XYZ file of C-alpha atoms in Angstrom:
697
model
C 100.464 94.144 96.976
C 97.156 93.012 95.460
C 94.708 95.626 94.214
C 91.674 93.614 95.343
C 90.713 91.059 97.966
C 87.871 89.408 96.042
C 87.452 88.787 92.309
C 84.066 88.021 90.722
C 83.149 87.200 87.105
C 79.581 87.496 85.781
C 78.142 85.988 82.591
C 75.045 88.111 81.899
C 71.889 87.399 79.914
C 69.451 89.657 78.101
C 66.699 87.041 77.927
C 63.810 86.136 80.207
C 63.666 83.868 83.266
C 65.476 80.575 82.586
C 63.878 78.475 85.346
C 65.386 76.755 88.359
C 67.442 74.110 86.538
C 71.015 75.329 85.782
C 71.504 75.728 82.044
C 73.502 77.568 79.428
C 72.604 81.031 78.072
C 71.559 82.148 81.543
C 73.312 84.198 84.217
C 76.304 82.589 85.896
C 78.556 84.195 88.499
C 81.707 82.933 90.179
C 83.902 84.228 92.980
C 87.552 83.270 92.538
C 88.298 80.111 94.498
C 84.625 79.132 94.698
C 82.181 77.206 92.524
C 80.012 78.953 89.897
C 76.478 79.974 90.922
C 73.461 79.789 88.595
C 71.055 82.778 88.772
C 67.786 82.322 86.945
C 67.040 85.941 86.017
C 68.361 89.492 86.311
C 66.301 90.292 89.398
C 67.758 87.318 91.277
C 71.217 88.204 89.974
C 70.989 91.828 91.097
C 69.880 90.727 94.572
C 72.698 88.151 94.746
C 75.318 90.690 93.705
C 73.994 93.288 96.148
C 74.067 90.774 99.003
C 77.582 89.629 98.133
C 78.926 93.164 97.843
C 77.291 94.068 101.161
C 78.967 91.039 102.761
C 82.327 92.189 101.364
C 82.267 95.571 103.106
C 85.825 96.221 104.252
C 87.287 94.258 101.334
C 88.202 95.589 97.886
C 86.142 93.791 95.255
C 86.633 93.610 91.477
C 83.556 92.478 89.508
C 83.826 91.671 85.801
C 80.719 91.751 83.573
C 80.729 90.197 80.106
C 78.969 92.943 78.129
C 80.082 96.342 76.766
C 80.015 99.269 79.164
C 79.617 101.754 76.310
C 78.685 102.165 72.621
C 80.728 103.388 69.640
C 81.806 107.014 69.857
C 79.047 109.622 69.498
C 76.096 107.441 70.495
C 76.006 108.459 74.163
C 76.036 112.150 73.191
C 73.217 111.587 70.693
C 71.006 110.020 73.380
C 71.878 112.184 76.370
C 73.558 115.304 75.091
C 76.849 114.406 76.771
C 79.573 111.948 75.732
C 79.511 110.291 79.163
C 78.879 106.596 79.647
C 78.153 106.690 83.374
C 76.195 109.818 84.270
C 74.733 109.967 80.774
C 74.211 106.647 79.004
C 73.821 104.330 82.024
C 71.302 106.567 83.784
C 69.413 107.248 80.530
C 68.881 103.507 80.050
C 68.060 102.939 83.730
C 65.222 105.481 83.485
C 63.673 103.805 80.436
C 64.289 100.058 80.668
C 61.362 98.037 81.990
C 62.342 94.600 83.223
C 60.476 91.698 84.825
C 61.466 88.003 85.010
C 59.397 87.017 81.955
C 59.010 90.274 80.024
C 61.028 93.373 79.168
C 60.976 96.243 76.679
C 64.458 95.930 75.167
C 63.282 95.461 71.562
C 60.712 98.277 71.795
C 63.293 100.620 73.334
C 65.830 99.819 70.595
C 63.138 100.475 67.950
C 62.293 103.798 69.575
C 65.980 104.817 69.525
C 66.238 103.822 65.860
C 63.156 105.940 65.087
C 64.979 109.069 66.189
C 67.811 108.520 63.705
C 68.114 108.870 59.948
C 67.589 105.731 57.874
C 67.209 102.249 59.343
C 69.197 101.153 62.394
C 71.720 100.963 63.949
C 70.009 98.391 66.276
C 68.841 95.183 64.660
C 67.785 91.656 65.609
C 64.136 91.412 66.688
C 63.997 88.358 68.939
C 60.200 88.081 68.859
C 59.452 85.513 66.154
C 55.776 86.429 65.601
C 55.732 90.112 66.414
C 57.327 92.880 64.386
C 58.766 95.888 66.225
C 58.540 99.293 64.558
C 61.887 100.561 63.283
C 63.772 97.394 64.397
C 64.872 95.275 61.417
C 65.334 91.542 61.842
C 68.459 91.442 59.656
C 71.570 93.552 59.918
C 71.772 93.950 56.148
C 68.482 95.871 56.184
C 70.106 98.810 57.955
C 70.985 102.050 56.204
C 72.009 104.251 59.146
C 75.759 104.999 59.091
C 75.920 107.668 61.791
C 77.842 105.455 64.234
C 80.632 102.904 63.808
C 79.644 99.223 63.717
C 82.076 98.354 66.525
C 84.004 100.084 69.279
C 87.760 100.501 68.881
C 88.427 97.653 71.324
C 86.252 95.245 69.339
C 88.378 95.759 66.236
C 91.258 94.342 68.303
C 89.228 91.532 69.898
C 88.975 89.018 67.074
C 85.550 87.417 66.870
C 83.721 89.947 69.045
C 80.205 91.010 68.082
C 78.679 94.442 67.592
C 76.614 95.863 70.446
C 73.915 96.823 67.885
C 72.901 93.166 67.449
C 70.088 92.263 69.869
C 69.396 88.621 69.002
C 70.967 85.635 67.310
C 74.172 83.693 67.916
C 76.863 85.687 69.707
C 74.732 88.803 70.176
C 75.547 91.093 73.097
C 73.223 94.035 72.382
C 70.421 92.792 74.654
C 72.880 92.212 77.491
C 74.004 95.837 77.227
C 70.495 97.323 77.318
C 69.373 95.072 80.178
C 72.679 95.058 82.062
C 73.689 98.719 82.258
C 70.645 99.734 84.358
C 71.596 97.055 86.895
C 75.178 98.362 86.980
C 73.880 101.903 87.419
C 71.924 100.881 90.528
C 74.738 98.798 92.006
C 77.233 101.582 91.286
C 75.072 104.079 93.126
C 74.347 101.730 96.058
C 77.966 100.727 96.705
C 79.875 103.756 95.389
C 81.542 101.541 92.784
C 84.105 102.932 90.372
C 83.987 101.827 86.733
C 87.013 100.989 84.588
C 88.287 102.562 82.407
C 86.121 105.654 82.980
C 87.190 106.307 86.592
C 90.119 105.790 88.926
C 89.535 102.586 90.878
C 89.907 104.167 94.288
C 86.835 102.820 96.111
C 85.939 99.470 97.673
C 84.143 98.150 94.578
C 85.310 98.202 90.962
C 83.404 97.174 87.817
C 85.396 96.022 84.785
C 84.328 94.766 81.385
C 85.361 91.225 80.460
C 84.893 89.005 77.409
C 85.508 85.331 78.260
C 85.741 84.278 74.605
C 88.885 86.378 74.237
C 90.727 83.226 75.326
C 88.111 80.561 74.595
C 90.763 77.949 73.805
C 92.084 78.195 77.358
C 88.857 77.250 79.119
C 88.199 73.880 80.726
C 85.565 71.695 79.099
C 82.733 72.142 81.618
C 79.368 70.556 80.899
C 77.911 74.091 80.964
C 80.314 76.340 79.098
C 79.207 79.572 80.797
C 79.868 78.105 84.241
C 83.388 77.079 83.262
C 84.071 80.492 81.735
C 83.158 82.548 84.789
C 85.209 80.227 86.998
C 88.229 80.546 84.716
C 87.991 84.331 84.333
C 87.460 84.970 88.068
C 90.450 82.806 88.917
C 92.533 84.460 86.180
C 91.788 87.919 87.595
C 92.861 86.692 91.025
C 96.069 85.199 89.614
C 96.926 88.418 87.743
C 96.276 90.431 90.882
C 98.437 88.112 92.986
C 101.391 88.240 90.607
C 101.180 92.006 90.018
C 100.065 91.963 86.362
C 96.424 93.028 86.790
C 97.503 96.664 86.915
C 99.284 96.245 83.572
C 96.133 94.777 82.000
C 94.050 97.668 83.346
C 96.549 100.205 81.997
C 95.962 98.887 78.459
C 92.446 100.382 78.513
C 93.441 103.936 79.396
C 92.374 106.589 76.902
C 89.429 104.648 75.461
C 87.012 107.521 76.091
C 83.306 106.835 76.551
C 83.434 103.611 74.547
C 85.001 101.486 77.280
C 87.523 98.647 77.003
C 87.691 94.872 77.492
C 90.051 93.623 80.199
C 92.838 91.652 78.536
C 92.749 93.326 75.119
C 96.212 94.748 74.583
C 97.460 92.487 77.381
C 96.576 89.098 75.910
C 99.760 87.372 77.025
C 99.215 88.466 80.615
C 95.706 87.026 80.537
C 96.885 83.866 78.744
C 99.541 83.274 81.423
C 96.974 83.747 84.174
C 94.601 81.265 82.543
C 97.130 78.453 82.680
C 96.773 76.064 85.621
C 98.832 77.437 88.476
C 101.418 75.121 89.958
C 101.367 75.683 93.699
C 104.616 75.049 95.536
C 104.751 71.610 97.110
C 106.529 70.571 100.280
C 109.983 69.044 99.838
C 110.414 65.286 99.587
C 111.263 63.422 102.746
C 114.888 62.605 103.513
C 116.201 59.248 102.295
C 117.223 58.275 105.832
C 114.040 59.418 107.574
C 113.026 55.875 108.597
C 116.459 54.749 109.766
C 116.637 53.392 113.329
C 119.622 54.087 115.602
C 122.381 51.492 115.651
C 121.624 48.597 117.993
C 117.827 49.053 117.960
C 116.152 45.709 117.267
C 112.734 45.146 118.805
C 110.850 48.445 119.019
C 108.026 49.021 121.516
C 104.817 50.407 119.997
C 105.035 53.810 121.715
C 108.651 54.262 120.646
C 107.827 53.200 117.086
C 104.955 55.720 116.932
C 107.184 58.504 118.266
C 109.890 57.720 115.681
C 107.290 57.540 112.922
C 105.787 60.890 113.894
C 109.240 62.488 113.814
C 110.063 60.894 110.451
C 107.073 61.989 108.361
C 105.966 65.460 107.313
C 103.346 66.977 105.060
C 103.726 66.095 101.371
C 100.626 67.738 99.839
C 100.026 71.222 98.496
C 97.253 73.749 99.215
C 94.048 74.522 97.332
C 90.800 76.423 97.864
C 87.486 74.558 98.016
C 83.900 75.630 98.568
C 82.544 74.963 102.047
C 80.058 72.494 100.520
C 82.983 70.313 99.397
C 85.158 70.781 102.475
C 84.010 67.912 104.709
C 86.855 65.479 105.310
C 89.460 67.994 104.155
C 92.336 69.306 106.284
C 92.439 73.061 106.933
C 95.655 74.546 105.542
C 95.525 78.065 107.016
C 93.631 79.557 109.966
C 90.003 80.227 109.001
C 88.374 83.409 110.306
C 84.712 84.426 110.382
C 83.629 86.821 107.628
C 80.754 87.992 109.759
C 79.396 87.462 113.243
C 76.951 84.757 114.233
C 74.344 85.938 114.764
C 75.100 88.962 112.573
C 72.670 91.190 114.493
C 70.716 91.051 117.772
C 67.659 88.878 117.224
C 64.769 87.170 118.948
C 65.118 83.655 120.321
C 61.334 83.080 120.498
C 58.001 84.051 118.988
C 56.628 86.857 121.113
C 56.468 90.620 121.590
C 59.408 92.988 121.775
C 59.817 96.287 123.597
C 62.296 98.455 125.494
C 62.900 96.932 128.913
C 63.285 100.257 130.712
C 59.686 101.123 129.801
C 58.350 98.216 131.900
C 58.275 97.381 135.593
C 56.619 95.062 138.103
C 53.035 93.873 138.043
C 50.662 93.949 135.087
C 52.125 95.576 131.995
C 49.893 96.788 129.126
C 51.652 98.211 126.066
C 50.179 99.575 122.832
C 50.815 97.138 119.957
C 52.177 98.528 116.710
C 50.911 97.348 113.344
C 53.174 95.000 111.451
C 55.765 92.563 112.702
C 59.447 91.605 112.565
C 60.249 88.173 111.109
C 63.372 86.273 110.118
C 64.384 87.591 106.721
C 61.776 90.368 106.883
C 63.115 93.086 109.201
C 60.892 95.773 110.681
C 62.366 98.942 109.203
C 61.047 101.562 111.638
C 62.023 102.229 115.237
C 59.720 101.009 118.027
C 58.796 103.938 120.310
C 59.601 103.586 123.991
C 56.573 102.147 125.790
C 55.212 100.375 122.668
C 55.482 96.733 121.632
C 55.838 94.904 118.343
C 55.029 91.360 117.260
C 58.382 89.601 116.693
C 59.133 86.077 115.497
C 62.030 83.723 116.161
C 65.201 84.779 114.390
C 63.958 88.274 113.547
C 66.468 91.118 113.888
C 65.544 93.297 116.864
C 64.300 96.641 115.547
C 65.632 99.877 116.958
C 63.976 100.441 120.339
C 63.613 96.728 121.187
C 65.973 94.996 123.602
C 63.678 92.483 125.343
C 61.122 89.905 124.139
C 58.370 88.215 126.128
C 57.037 84.814 125.058
C 53.705 84.903 123.240
C 52.454 82.186 125.643
C 52.928 84.675 128.498
C 50.885 87.417 126.815
C 47.272 88.423 126.340
C 46.785 90.204 123.027
C 44.122 92.355 121.364
C 44.299 94.152 118.029
C 45.731 97.222 119.763
C 47.494 96.102 122.966
C 49.583 93.360 124.531
C 49.537 92.544 128.266
C 51.909 90.467 130.384
C 53.065 90.122 133.997
C 56.257 91.938 135.040
C 59.007 92.155 135.909
C 60.712 90.729 132.820
C 64.440 90.055 132.862
C 66.402 92.606 130.767
C 67.248 91.223 127.280
C 65.076 88.173 127.942
C 64.631 85.816 124.978
C 67.117 87.696 122.800
C 70.453 86.811 121.280
C 73.354 89.246 121.120
C 75.151 89.928 117.854
C 78.227 87.708 117.754
C 77.347 85.814 120.932
C 78.379 82.631 119.101
C 81.287 83.877 116.952
C 82.484 87.439 116.312
C 83.473 88.583 112.821
C 87.237 88.283 112.357
C 87.524 85.632 115.048
C 89.466 82.472 114.303
C 87.207 79.489 113.691
C 89.580 76.664 112.770
C 93.326 76.308 112.962
C 95.577 74.648 110.409
C 95.418 70.868 110.661
C 91.747 70.665 111.649
C 89.851 67.957 109.758
C 86.520 69.434 108.703
C 83.289 67.603 109.560
C 79.646 67.981 108.538
C 78.916 70.217 111.533
C 81.868 72.414 110.559
C 80.243 73.018 107.160
C 77.250 74.457 108.994
C 79.451 76.837 110.996
C 81.365 77.938 107.895
C 78.112 78.694 106.086
C 76.694 80.600 109.059
C 79.819 82.761 109.191
C 79.810 83.510 105.460
C 82.983 81.508 104.818
C 82.234 79.963 101.445
C 85.809 79.180 100.403
C 88.308 77.369 102.606
C 92.075 76.865 102.165
C 92.694 73.146 102.545
C 95.490 70.734 101.833
C 95.125 68.678 98.688
C 93.755 65.202 99.273
C 96.485 62.716 100.125
C 96.643 60.122 97.350
C 97.066 56.709 98.958
C 98.070 53.896 96.631
C 97.276 50.307 97.648
C 99.185 47.361 96.186
C 98.836 43.637 96.915
C 101.658 41.209 96.186
C 102.106 37.469 95.917
C 101.520 34.631 93.435
C 99.022 33.060 95.805
C 96.478 35.895 95.436
C 93.588 35.972 92.947
C 90.640 38.299 92.448
C 87.389 37.285 94.218
C 85.540 37.089 90.885
C 87.746 34.189 89.750
C 87.425 30.513 90.560
C 90.384 29.524 92.688
C 91.954 26.175 93.723
C 92.591 25.572 97.445
C 96.225 26.714 97.182
C 95.149 30.184 96.051
C 93.811 32.968 98.275
C 91.351 35.662 97.405
C 92.848 39.160 97.783
C 91.146 40.509 100.912
C 93.693 43.129 101.936
C 93.468 45.423 98.926
C 89.717 46.142 99.086
C 89.983 46.545 102.856
C 92.873 49.037 102.690
C 91.298 50.988 99.816
C 88.087 51.418 101.781
C 90.013 52.414 104.903
C 91.874 55.112 102.956
C 88.586 56.443 101.593
C 87.000 56.472 105.056
C 89.935 58.528 106.317
C 89.214 61.220 103.723
C 92.075 60.353 101.385
C 91.982 59.648 97.648
C 92.357 55.873 97.352
C 94.330 54.742 94.301
C 94.055 51.067 93.360
C 97.484 49.952 92.126
C 96.233 46.397 91.677
C 97.931 43.094 92.406
C 101.330 41.879 91.294
C 102.725 38.377 91.534
C 106.193 37.368 92.681
C 107.837 39.116 89.751
C 110.555 41.617 90.596
C 110.294 43.562 87.302
C 106.493 43.799 87.434
C 106.655 44.927 91.058
C 109.169 47.634 90.171
C 106.920 48.852 87.340
C 103.920 49.144 89.679
C 105.969 50.938 92.326
C 107.160 53.360 89.637
C 103.546 53.944 88.612
C 102.524 54.392 92.225
C 105.264 56.940 92.860
C 104.014 58.967 89.883
C 100.331 58.815 90.914
C 100.412 58.757 94.705
C 101.730 60.556 97.778
C 102.111 57.370 99.836
C 101.909 53.641 99.029
C 100.571 50.825 101.197
C 101.622 47.313 100.283
C 100.628 44.073 101.970
C 102.588 40.848 101.912
C 106.186 40.213 100.927
C 107.566 42.430 103.665
C 109.525 39.763 105.573
C 112.830 38.145 104.632
C 111.694 34.921 102.929
C 112.597 33.625 99.457
C 109.489 35.167 97.880
C 109.424 38.411 99.870
C 110.140 40.521 96.797
C 108.755 43.727 98.304
C 111.363 43.869 101.047
C 114.114 42.687 98.698
C 113.350 45.283 96.020
C 112.891 48.083 98.526
C 116.180 47.133 100.164
C 117.995 47.275 96.814
C 116.450 50.438 95.385
C 114.240 52.060 98.003
C 116.311 52.442 101.177
C 114.294 49.854 103.128
C 114.116 50.028 106.901
C 112.595 46.891 108.447
C 111.062 47.752 111.779
C 110.316 44.824 114.075
C 107.526 46.128 116.293
C 106.787 44.511 119.621
C 103.081 43.999 118.985
C 100.624 41.220 118.256
C 99.282 40.772 115.630
C 101.799 42.345 113.284
C 105.482 42.628 114.125
C 107.120 43.222 110.691
C 106.641 46.751 109.339
C 108.664 47.683 106.265
C 109.237 51.407 105.737
C 110.958 52.865 102.705
C 111.027 55.671 100.178
C 110.469 54.873 96.510
C 111.440 57.819 94.305
C 110.785 60.039 97.326
C 107.336 58.561 98.039
C 106.927 56.817 101.429
C 106.032 53.125 101.274
C 104.448 51.215 104.174
C 104.968 47.475 103.821
C 102.181 45.939 105.903
C 101.954 42.277 106.945
C 100.164 39.861 104.623
C 97.742 38.366 107.165
C 94.507 40.433 106.940
C 94.054 40.944 110.685
C 97.686 41.987 111.113
C 97.443 44.276 108.077
C 94.270 45.833 109.496
C 95.763 46.443 112.959
C 99.052 47.833 111.599
C 97.136 50.120 109.235
C 95.115 51.490 112.151
C 97.989 51.852 114.591
C 100.762 53.035 112.259
C 99.603 53.880 108.724
C 96.627 56.053 109.686
C 98.425 58.551 111.978
C 101.367 58.742 109.568
C 99.054 59.373 106.598
C 97.195 62.043 108.537
C 100.442 63.906 109.143
C 101.464 63.452 105.499
C 98.072 65.008 104.635
C 98.689 68.075 106.830
C 96.685 66.983 109.887
C 97.959 66.036 113.335
C 99.569 62.671 114.042
C 96.390 61.334 115.671
C 96.178 59.116 118.737
C 92.895 57.196 118.926
C 90.510 57.998 121.750
C 90.358 55.140 124.289
C 87.905 54.248 127.045
C 88.436 52.209 130.192
C 85.622 49.645 130.346
C 85.041 46.433 132.317
C 86.283 43.220 130.737
C 83.722 40.548 129.892
C 86.539 38.027 129.321
C 89.520 36.437 131.035
C 93.043 36.542 129.648
C 96.588 35.790 130.830
C 99.228 37.673 128.815
C 102.978 37.141 128.679
C 105.361 40.148 128.755
C 107.201 41.456 125.707
C 104.604 42.597 123.172
C 101.581 44.892 123.159
C 98.495 42.994 122.081
C 95.382 44.113 120.231
C 92.309 41.893 120.557
C 89.262 42.156 118.309
C 86.467 43.242 120.616
C 82.954 44.584 120.903
C 80.819 46.015 123.654
C 78.327 43.649 125.293
C 75.836 43.927 128.132
C 78.441 43.044 130.790
C 81.408 44.921 129.319
C 83.769 44.459 126.401
C 83.923 41.012 124.833
C 86.805 39.636 122.731
C 86.714 37.358 119.691
C 87.073 33.665 120.408
C 90.272 33.276 118.346
C 93.388 35.445 118.144
C 94.492 33.985 114.793
C 95.585 36.606 112.237
C 93.800 34.801 109.441
C 90.369 34.871 111.095
C 88.911 37.744 109.050
C 85.405 37.132 110.387
C 86.630 38.528 113.715
C 87.080 41.924 112.078
C 83.447 41.970 110.969
C 82.298 40.654 114.349
C 84.146 43.354 116.266
C 83.499 47.084 116.661
C 86.865 47.954 118.183
C 90.082 46.692 119.761
C 91.125 45.940 123.308
C 94.707 47.105 123.853
C 96.708 45.107 126.395
C 99.947 46.627 127.780
C 103.501 45.646 126.854
C 104.151 43.881 130.125
C 102.590 40.774 131.649
C 98.926 40.998 132.575
C 96.221 38.816 134.020
C 92.734 40.067 133.160
C 89.692 38.906 135.090
C 86.043 39.623 134.406
C 85.140 43.110 135.526
C 88.748 44.376 135.428
C 89.120 47.692 133.603
C 90.740 47.367 130.157
C 91.593 49.899 127.480
C 89.017 49.804 124.654
C 89.528 51.591 121.307
C 86.346 51.718 119.169
C 86.880 51.688 115.429
C 85.184 55.090 115.338
C 88.199 56.567 117.112
C 90.270 55.343 114.151
C 87.991 57.126 111.687
C 86.105 53.958 110.656
C-alpha cells in the first residue's frame, strides 16, 4: 500500500522576485503526473503550496524541498539553546527573517550570526556586489571560525553537494535554507505537517529534504533544467511509493539527529531505479485470425461488416497521465472523479445584498447595511447578524448568516441601510455548494473523448491530472508506381498522391498521432521494409491502393503471404474492396486507391475501428433525416454514400458519383446514405444525412 496519495517536488530559491517569464534559478514546483509550475517569488510559492495542500485535505501528501532542513551538529543549540531543528532552529529563523519580493535580510542576518561567534564565519558569500555586510566575508577562505563542521554527515556521502554556510555563488544553498525554513515553519504549523527524518510521518502532510543533483545524469534535457528536475523527482517519489521502496529510502535517514538527511542518500539504487522511464503494461496483440470471415461468406453488408470489425479489434495502447490543459482529444482511461465540488461553497449568483431570509417578510423591508462587502476571491470573514444586510457581488461565497440575495436593481441604498420590497423567495439568487457537481462524484467514464468544454469542467473541479490512453499512432502509406509527390512535375500517366495527405490529416483530426510512412512503388522488398518500419513505429497502418487482386496489387499479395490477409468485399459504393491484416501484430487497413472510395471507407470503417483501438467506443456517426433536394433511382445490392451538402431546399448531392472526382469531397459537407435495397428518391423525400462533423471532421 502506498504511503502517500500525492507527491510534490519543489526547487526553491533564495533570491528576489524573478518576474513573470519562466526562467532558471527561480522557484519551480511539480506534482507527480502533472507539468511543472513556475512561481516567481517565495510569497507566491508559499500561497501556491498552501492552496494546494488545502485542496488535498483527505489525501496524504509528501512534499520534497531541495534545501537542507538543518545545519551541522551543534549550530541549532548555539542559536536557540536546544539541539532541535523544528521547535528551535526553524522558529528562530522564522522570527528574524524579513522577506519581500524584491528585498530580504538574509545577508545581514548571517552577518549578525557570525558576529556572535569567535573568529570569522562560518557563513560566507555576500551576494551584494557594491555593499559590504559586517562580519560576512565574500570568500570562504577568509573564514577562521572552526566551531562547526563544514558539512552535515549526509553531505559527506552526497558527492558534489555544497555547504549550507555558502550564501551566494554557483551551487550555493545557504540562502535557500535561511529563506526557506521560515516558510516551512509556517506551512508545518498551518497543516500539522510532519518533517522527515525528525518526526514520524503519521499526519496528512509530510515534508522531506531532496537534492535533485544527486542523480543529475538521470534527468531529461528540459530547456529549463529546474523544471525538468522537479518533474523527474516528483515522479520518482511516486514510483518509489507505488512499488514499495519509498519506505526503504526514508529508513536510510533514521538516526541523523538534528542535522537532517537527503532522500535517496544511502538508497541511491532505489532512487536510480525510480528515475528510469517506467514501462507501463500494454494490452496484448490482437489474434492472428481476428479478421477471418466465416466459411462461405462472400459479399458482406455494411452493417454486418461493421459488427464483425467491432468484435475483431480491441485496445492496443497503454495508459499515461496528462495535465488537463493537454487533455483535449484524449481518451479517458479510468473513471475521473471531482476533487472538489462545483461550486465549492454557497455563493451569490448576482450583484446585490445578502441577508438571512427568515429576518424578512412581506411589504417594504429596510435592513441596516454593514460596512465592507463580499466579493469573488475576497470572502467576508465575519458573520452577518440576523436582520442586517451586506453588499455581495457575483460569485462571492455567502458569509455566515446569509442565505438569500436580492438584486441591486431591486434595492434602494444609503450609506447605512438597504431597502427592498418583500417577500423575497428563500435562497433567491444564490447557488448551493455542489449544485453542479459534488466532490467525489464521477465526471467522466473510461472511453470518453475529452473536448474543450471538458477541460473547463476538469479545471473547475480541481482535476489537474487525467489518466488517458496513449495517443494511437496511425501510420499512412501510399503505394503504386503511378504516384508522385505534388511538388514534382509529372507526365499525364502519373498521378499526384492525394490519398496520403488526406488520410494523415484525417488521423490528426481524430486526435491520433499521424505517422507519415511515405510512398512506395510496386516493389515487394521496399513495401516489406516500410511495413516493417510501420509496425515498429505505429499502432495501426492505413494503406491505399494495391489492395485488389491485380498483377501490381503488391499490398494484398504481400499481406496474403506474410500478414494473414483477409480480403473483405463490402457491399457498398464507392469502395467494395477492404483488405484487413496483421503485420507483426499491428493491424493494417488496406483502403481502395480511388480518393473518394478511400475517403468513404476511412470514415465508415477505419475511424470507428481506430477509435476502439485507441480505447474509445466503436463510434457510429450521428445522422439526420432531412428532405432530399435531388432525385435518384437506386438498384438493390449495395449501400451507397453520395457526397452531399445542405442547401436552402434540403440536402443536395454532387453532380457525379465517380470515385475519382476529388472536387466533390471539397464541395460537400457530408454524405447521404442510401439503404442496401432498391430505392427511388424524389424531391422532398426524407433521406439519411451524415455531416462530416459527425465523423470528427
